[in-house]
Amino acid sequence: MNDSEDAFFNDWKRFVFIVVGEYEYENETKRALGSRHVMMIAIGGTIGTGIFLSAGSAVSLAGPGSALISYIIVAFFCYAVVICLGEMASYIPVSGSFASFATRFVSPSLGFTLGWNYWLQCELTAAAIILQFWTTKLQAWEWALVIIVPIFAVQLIHVRAYGELEYWFAMIKVLLIVVFIIVGLIYDWGGIKGHPGPGLSNWHSSQAFTGGFSSFAQTFVYAFYSYGGVELVSLAAGESQTPHKTIPRAVRATFARVIVFYVLVILVIGLCINRRDASLLNAASDSDVAASPITVVFVRAGFGAAVHLVNAVLLTAVLSATNSCFYASSRMLLALARAGQAPRVFGWVNKRGVPVPALLISLLASFLSFLTTIWDNALVFTWLINLTGISALLVWTSIGVVSLRFRHAWTAQARPLADLPYPQPMYPMLPVGVVGLAVLMVAAEGYAGVRESTPVRAKNIVATYIGIGLYVILYGGYAVYDKFVLGSANHFVPIDTVDLDTDAVWGKGEGTRIREVERMEVEERERERRREEKGGGGYYGVWAWIKRVVKEL
């Protein structure tokens, strides 16, 4: 082999295989997501198919009271996670988000584990979503072709195409959920003529809390599956136009969204449908939209045609969730590759800022996940739910640890809090609460797995903790690789060398000055707008208003 061939081989090897070190890429992702896109991505990320099909499973399992408490606890958990992420992502907006933060603030092993764990979680979530939507009319792999391929094609266009699609998907889902809550409450209170509502009867006679603590603990699996995706807004920060403005606005509204879209939905389902109702018992495994608790409430309230409406919105939810999964998994793989924790080829993006190789491998993984349907679909779906649920719990727990480490480094390096676009409130209560709640929930899941059947079955324990096993294997494997192959001197990043400057929205001590300049620019634009409207009046004032609205959209 001559020198030129040897150089070519070495360049090819560095590009394809995992190689730690600097590598220059020609193109970068584009900051093309506007404020309205980020806001709707934050909303749409919290509304998956779980809320349409399997939300009633928690009610049937442990009663409406237990389900409501479970969803409230996980709501606070999610709120704390998103606030912790928002603080870091608004200051350092990168595509890899929490995986990149873990590598920089804690250790490369944790970043590697979170990145690959999340990538796999996204792929399995997409599979679970489509399995849940599957009917006997089409096989699961056929649904994969119908749903995944068009979404993949949209992702290849531009990040703005993803944002625009997600914007309208989220809008449709939000409208249906709001209408459902209003109709459900009116029906329950007996406000619809000819359709007497149940009132509080489904909560009487010890029906609100059934099955004991083990049943209550099992409801957390459905809650985590339903809430999965709240972290998506932090991944979008890397391609947001003004992340230090849009990310804080998006995370501030998280709590209100979670309360409206989950807690109120679970409350309405528990009020309107008895826990022993066959529709709730079948909802988790029956993909027929008629089994959806949301459809059941509409039908019993006298809106029989709602079956078709919910079916259309359910398809929208599947498309939206698949759209988000492709985006999240490809951006996470992109970040891993550029950190030297995945083959370098996945760090390549085209001139439009699209990570084509990362998208292609995500497409392949999505199809491969459907090979599992040669077994029983219900069994596969159950294992996917357990794996994605515990994976989400582990990722969120790690985010709490990363947040604590970030703040520790921030203080150790004498950084002013004024430099943070969004300093989290009540620090350190939120990240400490995330870690504490997670430990309790992991223990509760194990207890539920042991008590689920008598005698104790090993498969229940394995199904509960399979995600933890994957987490340990990833972390331990990379820790050994980092120590003995890469020869790293420190497992944890020394606190005084934590990188708080790369990709930051501004330099040390510049936060207050830049925000003041931006505030003055906003005030000047507002004064200019008022002068135009006052001076133009009539037709010109209306035309100026229309142009401003179009520009904002």
Coordinates of C-alpha atoms in Angstrom, one line a residue:
M1 CA 0.0 0.0 0.0
N2 CA 1.5 3.4 -1.1
D3 CA 1.4 6.6 1.0
S4 CA -1.7 8.0 -0.8
E5 CA -3.6 4.8 -0.3
D6 CA -2.6 4.6 3.3
A7 CA -3.7 8.2 3.9
F8 CA -7.0 7.5 2.2
F9 CA -7.6 4.4 4.4
N10 CA -6.8 6.3 7.6
D11 CA -9.1 9.1 6.7
W12 CA -11.9 6.7 5.8
K13 CA -11.3 4.8 9.1
R14 CA -11.4 8.0 11.1
F15 CA -14.7 9.0 9.5
V16 CA -16.5 5.7 9.7
F17 CA -15.4 4.4 13.1
I18 CA -15.5 5.8 16.6
V19 CA -12.4 8.0 17.0
V20 CA -12.0 10.4 19.9
G21 CA -10.5 13.7 18.8
E22 CA -11.1 16.7 16.7
Y23 CA -12.7 16.2 13.3
E24 CA -13.8 19.1 11.1
Y25 CA -17.2 18.9 9.5
E26 CA -18.1 21.0 6.5
N27 CA -21.7 21.8 7.5
E28 CA -23.7 22.5 10.6
T29 CA -27.4 22.2 11.5
K30 CA -29.5 25.3 10.9
R31 CA -31.1 27.5 13.5
A32 CA -34.4 27.7 11.6
L33 CA -37.0 27.0 14.3
G34 CA -39.0 30.1 15.3
S35 CA -40.6 30.8 18.6
R36 CA -44.0 29.4 17.6
H37 CA -42.3 26.1 16.5
V38 CA -40.5 25.7 19.8
M39 CA -43.6 26.4 21.8
M40 CA -45.7 23.8 19.8
I41 CA -42.9 21.3 19.9
A42 CA -42.9 21.6 23.7
I43 CA -46.7 21.1 23.7
G44 CA -46.8 18.4 21.1
G45 CA -44.0 16.5 22.7
T46 CA -46.1 15.8 25.7
I47 CA -49.2 14.5 23.8
G48 CA -48.6 11.0 22.5
T49 CA -50.9 8.2 21.6
G50 CA -50.9 7.0 25.2
I51 CA -53.3 9.7 26.2
F52 CA -55.7 8.5 23.5
L53 CA -55.6 4.8 23.9
S54 CA -53.9 3.6 27.1
A55 CA -54.6 6.5 29.5
G56 CA -57.6 4.6 30.9
S57 CA -55.5 1.5 31.7
A58 CA -54.2 3.1 34.9
V59 CA -57.8 3.8 36.0
S60 CA -58.9 0.3 35.4
L61 CA -55.8 -1.1 37.2
A62 CA -55.8 0.9 40.4
G63 CA -58.9 3.1 40.3
P64 CA -59.5 6.7 39.3
G65 CA -58.0 8.1 42.6
S66 CA -54.8 6.2 42.4
A67 CA -54.4 7.0 38.7
L68 CA -54.9 10.7 39.3
I69 CA -52.3 10.7 42.1
S70 CA -49.8 8.8 40.0
Y71 CA -50.2 11.2 37.1
I72 CA -49.9 14.2 39.4
I73 CA -46.7 12.9 40.9
V74 CA -45.2 12.2 37.5
A75 CA -46.4 15.7 36.4
F76 CA -44.3 17.3 39.2
F77 CA -41.4 15.0 38.2
C78 CA -41.6 16.1 34.6
Y79 CA -41.9 19.8 35.5
A80 CA -38.7 19.6 37.6
V81 CA -36.9 17.8 34.7
V82 CA -37.9 20.4 32.1
I83 CA -36.9 23.3 34.4
C84 CA -33.5 21.8 35.0
L85 CA -33.0 21.2 31.3
G86 CA -34.3 24.7 30.4
E87 CA -31.7 26.3 32.6
M88 CA -28.8 24.5 30.8
A89 CA -30.3 24.4 27.2
S90 CA -31.1 28.1 27.1
Y91 CA -27.5 29.0 28.0
I92 CA -25.8 26.2 25.9
P93 CA -28.2 25.3 23.1
V94 CA -26.8 22.2 21.4
S95 CA -28.5 19.4 19.6
G96 CA -27.3 16.7 22.0
S97 CA -28.8 18.5 24.9
F98 CA -28.6 16.4 28.1
A99 CA -26.2 13.8 26.7
S100 CA -23.8 16.6 25.7
F101 CA -24.3 18.2 29.1
A102 CA -23.5 14.9 30.9
T103 CA -20.3 14.5 28.9
R104 CA -19.2 18.0 29.6
F105 CA -20.3 18.4 33.2
V106 CA -20.1 14.9 34.7
S107 CA -18.3 12.3 32.7
P108 CA -18.0 10.9 29.1
S109 CA -19.4 7.6 30.4
L110 CA -22.7 9.2 31.5
G111 CA -23.0 11.2 28.3
F112 CA -22.4 8.1 26.2
T113 CA -25.0 6.2 28.3
L114 CA -27.7 8.9 28.1
G115 CA -27.2 9.4 24.4
W116 CA -27.4 5.8 23.3
N117 CA -30.1 4.9 25.9
Y118 CA -32.2 7.8 24.6
W119 CA -31.6 6.9 20.9
L120 CA -32.8 3.4 21.6
Q121 CA -35.7 4.7 23.7
C122 CA -36.9 6.8 20.7
E123 CA -36.7 3.9 18.3
L124 CA -38.7 1.6 20.7
T125 CA -41.2 4.3 21.4
A126 CA -42.0 4.7 17.7
A127 CA -42.4 0.9 17.5
A128 CA -44.7 0.8 20.5
I129 CA -46.8 3.7 19.1
I130 CA -47.4 2.0 15.8
L131 CA -48.0 -1.4 17.4
Q132 CA -50.6 0.3 19.6
F133 CA -52.3 1.8 16.5
W134 CA -52.1 -1.5 14.6
T135 CA -55.3 -3.2 13.5
T136 CA -56.1 -6.5 11.9
K137 CA -56.6 -4.7 8.6
L138 CA -52.9 -4.0 8.2
Q139 CA -49.9 -5.8 9.7
A140 CA -47.5 -3.9 11.9
W141 CA -44.8 -3.8 9.3
E142 CA -47.3 -2.4 6.8
W143 CA -48.2 0.4 9.3
A144 CA -44.5 1.1 9.5
L145 CA -44.3 1.7 5.8
V146 CA -47.4 3.8 5.7
I147 CA -46.3 6.0 8.7
I148 CA -42.5 6.0 8.9
V149 CA -41.6 6.5 5.2
P150 CA -43.5 9.7 4.6
I151 CA -42.2 11.2 7.9
F152 CA -38.7 10.2 7.0
A153 CA -39.1 12.0 3.7
V154 CA -40.2 15.2 5.4
Q155 CA -37.2 15.1 7.8
L156 CA -34.9 15.0 4.8
I157 CA -36.1 18.4 3.6
H158 CA -35.1 20.8 6.3
V159 CA -35.5 21.3 10.1
R160 CA -38.1 23.9 9.4
A161 CA -40.3 21.3 7.6
Y162 CA -40.2 19.2 10.8
G163 CA -41.1 22.3 12.9
E164 CA -43.9 23.3 10.6
L165 CA -45.4 19.8 10.5
E166 CA -45.1 19.4 14.3
Y167 CA -46.7 22.8 14.8
W168 CA -49.9 21.8 13.0
F169 CA -49.9 18.3 14.4
A170 CA -49.7 19.7 17.9
M171 CA -52.5 22.3 17.2
I172 CA -54.9 19.5 16.2
K173 CA -54.1 17.4 19.3
V174 CA -54.5 20.4 21.6
L175 CA -57.9 21.4 20.2
L176 CA -59.2 17.8 20.6
I177 CA -58.0 17.5 24.2
V178 CA -59.5 20.9 25.2
V179 CA -62.8 19.9 23.6
F180 CA -62.7 16.5 25.3
I181 CA -62.2 18.0 28.8
I182 CA -65.0 20.5 28.3
V183 CA -67.5 17.9 26.9
G184 CA -66.5 15.3 29.5
L185 CA -67.0 17.7 32.5
I186 CA -70.4 18.9 31.1
Y187 CA -71.5 15.2 30.5
D188 CA -70.4 14.1 34.0
W189 CA -72.3 17.0 35.6
G190 CA -75.5 16.0 33.7
G191 CA -75.4 19.0 31.5
I192 CA -76.3 17.2 28.3
K193 CA -80.0 16.5 27.8
G194 CA -80.9 12.8 27.4
H195 CA -77.4 11.7 28.6
P196 CA -77.4 11.7 32.4
G197 CA -73.8 11.8 33.7
P198 CA -72.4 9.6 36.4
G199 CA -71.4 12.5 38.7
L200 CA -69.1 11.1 41.5
S201 CA -70.6 7.6 41.5
N202 CA -67.4 6.1 40.0
W203 CA -65.5 7.4 43.1
H204 CA -67.9 6.0 45.7
S205 CA -67.9 2.5 47.4
S206 CA -64.1 2.2 47.6
Q207 CA -63.8 2.4 43.8
A208 CA -61.3 5.3 43.8
F209 CA -58.4 3.3 45.3
T210 CA -58.2 -0.5 44.5
G211 CA -55.5 -3.1 44.2
G212 CA -53.4 -1.8 47.0
F213 CA -49.9 -0.3 46.7
S214 CA -48.7 -2.7 44.1
S215 CA -51.4 -1.7 41.6
F216 CA -50.7 2.0 42.4
A217 CA -47.0 1.4 41.7
Q218 CA -47.8 -0.2 38.3
T219 CA -49.7 2.9 37.1
F220 CA -46.3 4.8 37.0
V221 CA -45.4 2.7 33.9
Y222 CA -48.4 4.1 32.0
A223 CA -47.7 7.6 33.4
F224 CA -44.1 7.6 32.3
Y225 CA -45.0 6.2 28.9
S226 CA -47.6 8.9 28.5
Y227 CA -45.4 11.8 29.6
G228 CA -42.4 10.7 27.5
G229 CA -41.2 13.5 25.2
V230 CA -41.2 16.4 27.6
E231 CA -37.4 16.7 27.1
L232 CA -37.8 17.2 23.4
V233 CA -37.8 21.0 23.7
S234 CA -34.2 21.0 25.0
L235 CA -33.1 19.0 21.9
A236 CA -34.8 21.6 19.7
A237 CA -32.8 24.4 21.4
G238 CA -29.8 23.5 19.2
E239 CA -31.8 24.6 16.1
S240 CA -33.8 27.4 17.6
Q241 CA -33.3 31.0 16.3
T242 CA -33.1 32.7 19.7
P243 CA -32.8 29.9 22.3
H244 CA -32.1 32.2 25.2
K245 CA -35.6 33.7 24.7
T246 CA -37.7 30.9 23.3
I247 CA -36.5 28.0 25.6
P248 CA -37.4 29.9 28.9
R249 CA -40.8 30.8 27.5
A250 CA -41.5 27.2 26.5
V251 CA -40.3 25.6 29.8
R252 CA -42.3 28.2 32.0
A253 CA -45.5 26.9 30.4
T254 CA -44.7 23.3 31.0
F255 CA -46.5 22.9 34.3
A256 CA -49.7 24.4 32.9
R257 CA -49.6 22.1 29.8
V258 CA -49.0 19.0 31.9
I259 CA -51.9 19.8 34.2
V260 CA -54.3 20.5 31.3
F261 CA -53.3 17.7 29.0
Y262 CA -52.8 14.8 31.5
V263 CA -54.1 15.5 34.9
L264 CA -57.4 16.9 33.7
V265 CA -57.7 14.1 31.1
I266 CA -57.2 11.4 33.7
L267 CA -59.6 13.1 36.0
V268 CA -62.3 13.3 33.4
I269 CA -61.8 9.6 32.4
G270 CA -62.1 8.6 36.0
L271 CA -65.2 10.6 36.5
C272 CA -67.0 9.5 33.3
I273 CA -66.1 5.8 33.0
N274 CA -66.2 3.2 35.7
R275 CA -63.0 1.3 36.4
R276 CA -64.7 -2.0 35.7
D277 CA -66.0 -0.8 32.3
A278 CA -64.9 -3.2 29.4
S279 CA -63.7 -0.2 27.4
L280 CA -61.0 0.6 29.9
L281 CA -60.0 -3.0 30.3
N282 CA -59.5 -3.4 26.6
A283 CA -58.0 0.0 25.8
A284 CA -54.4 -0.9 26.5
S285 CA -54.3 -3.9 24.1
D286 CA -57.2 -3.1 21.7
S287 CA -56.0 -0.6 19.1
D288 CA -59.6 -0.1 17.8
V289 CA -60.3 3.6 18.3
A290 CA -63.7 2.8 19.7
A291 CA -61.9 1.4 22.7
S292 CA -60.3 4.7 23.5
P293 CA -61.6 6.3 26.7
I294 CA -61.8 9.6 24.9
T295 CA -64.0 8.2 22.2
V296 CA -66.2 6.4 24.8
V297 CA -66.8 9.7 26.7
F298 CA -67.8 11.5 23.4
V299 CA -70.1 8.6 22.4
R300 CA -71.9 8.5 25.8
A301 CA -72.3 12.2 25.7
G302 CA -74.2 11.9 22.5
F303 CA -71.4 12.6 19.9
G304 CA -71.4 9.3 18.1
A305 CA -69.6 10.7 15.1
A306 CA -66.6 11.4 17.4
V307 CA -65.3 8.0 16.5
H308 CA -64.2 9.2 13.1
L309 CA -62.8 12.5 14.6
V310 CA -60.8 10.7 17.2
N311 CA -59.6 8.2 14.7
A312 CA -58.3 11.1 12.5
V313 CA -56.6 12.8 15.4
L314 CA -55.1 9.5 16.6
L315 CA -53.5 9.1 13.3
T316 CA -52.2 12.7 13.7
A317 CA -50.8 11.8 17.1
V318 CA -49.0 8.7 15.6
L319 CA -47.5 10.9 12.8
S320 CA -46.5 13.6 15.3
A321 CA -44.9 11.1 17.7
T322 CA -43.0 9.4 14.9
N323 CA -42.0 12.8 13.6
S324 CA -40.6 13.7 17.0
C325 CA -38.9 10.3 17.4
F326 CA -37.0 10.7 14.1
Y327 CA -35.9 14.2 15.0
A328 CA -34.8 13.4 18.5
S329 CA -33.0 10.1 17.6
S330 CA -31.2 11.6 14.6
R331 CA -30.0 14.7 16.6
M332 CA -28.9 12.6 19.5
L333 CA -26.9 10.3 17.2
L334 CA -25.4 13.4 15.5
A335 CA -24.3 14.8 18.9
L336 CA -22.8 11.4 19.9
A337 CA -20.8 11.2 16.6
R338 CA -19.4 14.6 17.0
A339 CA -18.4 13.9 20.6
G340 CA -16.5 10.8 19.4
Q341 CA -19.0 8.4 21.0
A342 CA -20.5 7.1 17.8
P343 CA -19.2 6.5 14.2
R344 CA -18.1 9.8 12.8
V345 CA -20.2 9.3 9.6
F346 CA -23.3 10.0 11.7
G347 CA -22.0 13.5 12.4
W348 CA -22.2 14.5 8.8
V349 CA -24.9 17.0 7.7
N350 CA -25.8 18.2 4.2
K351 CA -25.9 21.8 3.1
R352 CA -29.5 22.2 4.4
G353 CA -28.3 21.2 7.9
V354 CA -30.0 17.7 7.7
P355 CA -28.0 14.8 9.4
V356 CA -28.8 12.3 6.5
P357 CA -26.7 9.3 7.8
A358 CA -28.1 9.6 11.3
L359 CA -31.6 9.7 9.8
L360 CA -31.0 6.7 7.6
I361 CA -29.7 4.5 10.5
S362 CA -32.7 5.7 12.6
L363 CA -35.0 4.6 9.7
L364 CA -33.3 1.2 9.6
A365 CA -33.6 0.7 13.3
S366 CA -37.3 1.6 13.2
F367 CA -37.9 -1.1 10.6
L368 CA -35.8 -3.7 12.5
S369 CA -37.8 -3.1 15.6
F370 CA -40.9 -4.5 13.8
L371 CA -39.2 -7.9 13.3
T372 CA -40.3 -8.5 16.9
T373 CA -43.9 -8.8 15.7
I374 CA -43.2 -12.4 14.6
W375 CA -44.1 -13.0 18.3
D376 CA -47.3 -11.9 20.0
N377 CA -47.9 -8.2 19.5
A378 CA -49.4 -7.8 22.9
L379 CA -46.4 -9.3 24.5
V380 CA -44.0 -7.2 22.5
F381 CA -45.9 -4.1 23.3
T382 CA -45.8 -4.8 27.0
W383 CA -42.0 -5.3 26.9
L384 CA -41.6 -2.1 24.9
I385 CA -43.7 -0.1 27.4
N386 CA -41.6 -1.4 30.3
L387 CA -38.3 -0.8 28.6
T388 CA -39.2 2.7 27.4
G389 CA -40.9 3.6 30.7
I390 CA -37.9 2.7 32.8
S391 CA -35.5 4.2 30.3
A392 CA -37.4 7.5 30.5
L393 CA -37.1 7.3 34.3
L394 CA -33.4 6.8 34.2
V395 CA -32.8 9.6 31.7
W396 CA -34.8 12.0 33.7
T397 CA -33.0 11.0 36.9
S398 CA -29.6 11.5 35.3
I399 CA -30.8 15.0 34.1
G400 CA -31.2 15.9 37.8
V401 CA -27.6 14.7 38.6
V402 CA -26.3 16.7 35.6
S403 CA -28.2 19.8 36.7
L404 CA -26.6 19.6 40.2
R405 CA -23.2 19.2 38.7
F406 CA -23.7 22.1 36.3
R407 CA -24.6 24.5 39.1
H408 CA -21.7 23.2 41.2
A409 CA -19.3 24.1 38.4
W410 CA -21.1 27.4 37.8
T411 CA -20.5 28.4 41.5
A412 CA -16.9 27.0 41.6
Q413 CA -16.0 29.1 38.6
A414 CA -17.5 32.2 40.1
R415 CA -20.1 32.8 37.4
P416 CA -22.9 35.3 38.1
L417 CA -26.4 33.9 38.1
A418 CA -27.3 36.9 35.9
D419 CA -25.5 35.2 33.1
L420 CA -28.1 32.4 33.0
P421 CA -31.0 33.2 30.6
Y422 CA -33.2 31.1 32.8
P423 CA -32.0 30.4 36.3
Q424 CA -34.1 27.6 37.7
P425 CA -36.3 28.6 40.7
M426 CA -36.0 26.9 44.1
Y427 CA -32.6 25.5 43.4
P428 CA -31.5 22.8 44.5
M429 CA -35.0 21.5 45.4
L430 CA -35.9 20.6 41.8
P431 CA -32.9 18.4 40.8
V432 CA -32.7 16.9 44.3
G433 CA -36.5 16.1 44.1
V434 CA -36.0 14.5 40.7
V435 CA -33.3 12.1 42.1
G436 CA -35.2 11.3 45.3
L437 CA -38.5 10.6 43.5
A438 CA -36.8 8.5 40.9
V439 CA -35.2 6.2 43.6
L440 CA -38.6 5.8 45.2
M441 CA -40.3 5.0 41.9
V442 CA -37.7 2.4 40.9
A443 CA -38.2 0.7 44.3
A444 CA -42.0 0.9 43.8
E445 CA -41.8 -0.7 40.4
G446 CA -39.7 -3.5 41.8
Y447 CA -42.2 -4.1 44.5
A448 CA -45.1 -4.2 42.0
G449 CA -43.2 -6.6 39.9
V450 CA -42.7 -9.0 42.8
R451 CA -46.3 -8.7 44.0
E452 CA -47.8 -8.9 40.5
S453 CA -48.1 -12.7 40.7
T454 CA -47.8 -15.5 43.2
P455 CA -45.5 -17.4 43.1
V456 CA -43.0 -14.8 42.0
R457 CA -42.1 -15.0 38.3
A458 CA -38.6 -14.1 37.1
K459 CA -40.0 -12.6 33.9
N460 CA -41.9 -9.9 35.9
I461 CA -38.7 -8.8 37.6
V462 CA -36.8 -8.9 34.3
A463 CA -39.5 -6.9 32.5
T464 CA -39.4 -4.3 35.3
Y465 CA -35.7 -3.8 35.4
I466 CA -34.6 -4.6 31.9
G467 CA -34.0 -0.9 31.2
I468 CA -31.7 -0.6 34.2
G469 CA -29.6 -3.6 32.9
L470 CA -29.1 -1.8 29.6
Y471 CA -28.2 1.4 31.4
V472 CA -25.5 -0.4 33.5
I473 CA -24.1 -2.2 30.5
L474 CA -23.7 1.0 28.5
Y475 CA -22.2 3.0 31.4
G476 CA -19.8 0.2 32.6
G477 CA -18.7 -0.7 29.1
Y478 CA -17.8 2.9 28.1
A479 CA -16.1 3.5 31.5
V480 CA -13.8 0.5 30.8
Y481 CA -13.2 1.7 27.3
D482 CA -12.5 5.2 28.5
K483 CA -10.1 4.0 31.2
F484 CA -8.1 1.3 29.4
V485 CA -8.4 2.2 25.7
L486 CA -8.5 6.0 25.7
G487 CA -6.3 6.2 28.8
S488 CA -8.4 8.9 30.6
A489 CA -6.8 10.0 33.8
N490 CA -10.1 11.1 35.4
H491 CA -13.5 9.3 35.3
F492 CA -15.3 12.5 36.3
V493 CA -14.6 15.8 34.7
P494 CA -12.7 18.0 37.3
I495 CA -15.1 20.7 38.5
D496 CA -12.7 23.5 37.8
T497 CA -12.2 22.4 34.2
V498 CA -15.9 22.0 33.3
D499 CA -16.5 23.7 30.0
L500 CA -19.1 26.4 30.4
D501 CA -18.2 28.5 27.4
T502 CA -18.3 26.4 24.2
D503 CA -21.6 27.0 22.3
A504 CA -22.8 29.4 25.0
V505 CA -25.2 32.1 23.9
W506 CA -22.9 34.8 25.4
G507 CA -19.5 35.1 27.2
K508 CA -18.9 35.3 30.9
G509 CA -20.3 38.5 32.4
E510 CA -22.2 39.5 29.2
G511 CA -25.7 38.3 30.0
T512 CA -27.0 41.5 31.7
R513 CA -25.6 43.8 29.0
I514 CA -26.9 41.8 26.1
R515 CA -30.4 41.4 27.6
E516 CA -30.5 45.2 28.2
V517 CA -29.6 45.8 24.6
E518 CA -32.3 43.4 23.4
R519 CA -34.8 45.1 25.7
M520 CA -34.0 48.5 24.3
E521 CA -34.3 47.1 20.7
V522 CA -37.8 45.7 21.6
E523 CA -38.9 49.0 23.0
E524 CA -37.6 50.9 20.0
R525 CA -39.5 48.5 17.6
E526 CA -42.7 49.0 19.7
R527 CA -42.3 52.8 19.5
E528 CA -41.8 52.5 15.7
R529 CA -44.9 50.4 15.4
R530 CA -47.0 52.9 17.3
R531 CA -45.7 55.7 15.2
E532 CA -46.7 53.8 12.0
E533 CA -50.2 53.0 13.3
K534 CA -50.7 56.5 14.5
G535 CA -49.3 58.2 11.4
G536 CA -50.9 55.8 8.9
G537 CA -54.3 55.3 10.4
G538 CA -57.1 53.7 8.5
Y539 CA -56.0 51.4 5.7
Y540 CA -52.3 51.9 6.4
G541 CA -52.7 51.1 10.2
V542 CA -54.5 47.9 9.4
W543 CA -51.9 46.9 6.7
A544 CA -49.1 47.5 9.2
W545 CA -50.8 45.2 11.7
I546 CA -51.3 42.5 9.1
K547 CA -47.7 42.7 8.1
R548 CA -46.6 42.3 11.7
V549 CA -48.8 39.3 12.3
V550 CA -47.5 37.6 9.1
K551 CA -43.9 38.3 10.1
E552 CA -44.5 36.8 13.5
L553 CA -46.0 33.6 12.0

